[in-house]
């Protein structure tokens, strides 16, 4: 199975899974994978390793007839 990653992506599905299952601190994981603690926190809180859309769920635009 090939995975399409964003050109600036720093983590793969396998790394994300390791982050979610790891008992290490956020700082230790950030150093190990060369990412920020915010990135570690994000993947710890997620339910899956899949990327989400960057588009908002509800568009704040009004269409005219």
Coordinates of C-alpha atoms in Angstrom, one line a residue:
X1 CA 0.0 0.0 0.0
X2 CA 1.5 3.3 -1.0
X3 CA 0.6 6.4 0.9
X4 CA 0.4 9.9 -0.6
X5 CA 2.0 12.4 1.7
X6 CA 2.0 16.2 1.5
X7 CA 5.4 17.5 0.2
X8 CA 6.1 19.1 3.6
X9 CA 4.8 16.1 5.8
X10 CA 7.3 15.1 8.5
X11 CA 5.5 12.0 9.6
X12 CA 4.2 8.8 8.0
X13 CA 1.3 6.6 9.1
X14 CA 3.7 4.3 10.9
X15 CA 5.4 7.1 12.8
X16 CA 2.0 8.5 13.8
X17 CA 0.9 5.1 15.1
X18 CA 4.1 4.8 17.1
X19 CA 3.4 8.3 18.5
X20 CA -0.1 7.4 19.5
X21 CA 0.9 4.2 21.2
X22 CA 4.1 5.5 22.9
X23 CA 4.4 6.1 26.6
X24 CA 7.3 8.5 26.2
X25 CA 6.9 12.2 27.0
X26 CA 6.0 14.7 24.3
X27 CA 9.4 16.3 24.5
X28 CA 11.2 12.9 24.0
X29 CA 9.0 12.0 21.1
X30 CA 9.5 15.4 19.5
X31 CA 13.2 15.0 19.7
X32 CA 13.1 11.4 18.4
X33 CA 11.0 12.3 15.3
X34 CA 12.3 15.8 14.8
X35 CA 8.9 17.5 15.0
X36 CA 7.3 19.9 17.5
X37 CA 5.5 19.0 20.7
X38 CA 2.4 20.5 19.2
X39 CA 2.6 17.9 16.4
X40 CA 3.1 15.1 19.0
X41 CA 0.1 16.4 21.0
X42 CA -2.0 16.5 17.8
X43 CA -1.3 12.9 16.9
X44 CA -1.8 11.7 20.5
X45 CA -5.3 13.2 20.5
X46 CA -6.4 11.8 17.1
X47 CA -8.4 8.6 16.7
X48 CA -6.6 7.5 13.6
X49 CA -3.3 8.0 11.7
X50 CA -5.1 9.3 8.6
X51 CA -4.7 12.9 7.5
X52 CA -7.8 15.2 7.7
X53 CA -9.0 17.7 5.2
X54 CA -7.8 21.3 5.8
X55 CA -11.1 22.6 4.5
X56 CA -13.6 23.7 7.2
X57 CA -16.6 21.5 7.8
X58 CA -19.0 24.4 7.4
X59 CA -18.2 27.1 4.9
X60 CA -19.0 30.6 6.2
X61 CA -20.2 31.9 2.9
X62 CA -23.6 33.1 1.8
X63 CA -24.5 32.3 -1.8
X64 CA -26.8 34.7 -3.6
X65 CA -29.5 33.4 -5.9

